[in-house]
C-alpha angles and dihedrals in degrees: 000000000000087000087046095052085042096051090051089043098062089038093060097046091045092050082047098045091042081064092056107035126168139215116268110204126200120192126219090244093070091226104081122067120170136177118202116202124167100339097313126100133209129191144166119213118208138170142135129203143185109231123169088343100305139096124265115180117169114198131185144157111196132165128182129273104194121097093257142358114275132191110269115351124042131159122258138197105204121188138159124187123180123157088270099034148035124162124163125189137155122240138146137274110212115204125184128139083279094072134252133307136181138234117192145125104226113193101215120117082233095050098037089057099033119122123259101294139144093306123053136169088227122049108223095051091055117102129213132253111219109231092242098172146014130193139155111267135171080219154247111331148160135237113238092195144035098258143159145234123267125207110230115216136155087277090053145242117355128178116258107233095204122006101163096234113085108221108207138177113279096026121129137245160167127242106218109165134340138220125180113313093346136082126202114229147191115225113214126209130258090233113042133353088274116146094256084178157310154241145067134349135173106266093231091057087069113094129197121334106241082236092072 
């Protein structure tokens, strides 16, 4: 009866959020994604990079605080928790037809040391990521299982044995449409907010939106 209430839960907000569906921006750098709803934007922040022989990655989700979305500055909450890791700070998103960039002092080792990039402590020193893409979207999510692909047909939805991108709990990804009890979605990659793959996943196998 739980999986049941569940199912008819996650039904109902999807038809609902299908109504009132976003835009879902990508950036020509491959590490920004971003989804603007109802004057509020979401985002997640994500690069690695090889200095002096060892890893860097900074990794960061965000979204606005202010009332509304506003040219060129607009306040930001960024976090990022992990089992080894959390960290939370404020910053600013700016937004012009450039395109956006990012002020923040993120307080994690990898972010603190990071080359110059899309998000800066200091302003000046940020650079910007060029708006390379829009689409509708439901938004940024993150999976709350391991879970597969299904092949969609006439008949309806069918697992996918072997498709070569492993889904597991904690990743992140875009909604982009819904039918019936399934959600299509965009995978992103472990190293950057490159589009990993794509297609349809069960609804309740989405967990909460990073807007949230």
């Amino acid at each position: 009866m739980k999986i049941l209430n569940k199912l008819a839960f996650f039904s109902c907000l999807f038809w609902s959020s299908s109504a009132f569906s976003g835009t879902l921006y990508s950036f020509d750098n491959g590490n920004l994604i971003g989804f603007e709803d109802g004057g509020k934007i979401s985002g997640s922040y994500l690069s690695e990079d090889h200095a002096d022989g060892h890893l860097l990655e900074c990794k960061f989700n965000f979204k606005t605080t202010n009332s509304s979305i506003k040219k060129e500055k607009n306040k930001i909450t960024a976090w990022e928790k992990n089992k080894y890791f959390q960290a939370k700070a404020n910053g600013y998103l700016y937004i012009n037809d450039d395109g956006w960039r990012i002020q923040i002092n993120f307080p994690s080792e990898g972010c603190k040391r990071f080359p110059r990039s899309v998000f800066s402590s200091n302003k000046t020193e940020a650079e910007t990521a060029s708006i390379s893409g829009k689409k509708n979207a439901l938004g940024i999510f993150v999976l709350n299982k391991d879970t597969n692909y299904y092949s969609k047909s006439v008949d309806g939805f069918e697992p996918i044995k072997a498709k070569g991108d492993n889904l597991a709990k904690d990743d992140l990804v875009s909604a982009i449409e819904t039918q019936g009890d399934f959600t299509y979605i965009e995978h992103y990659s472990l190293t950057s907010r490159a589009i990993k793959s794509s297609g349809w996943i069960k609804s309740i196998d989405l967990g909460d939106s990073i807007s949230q």
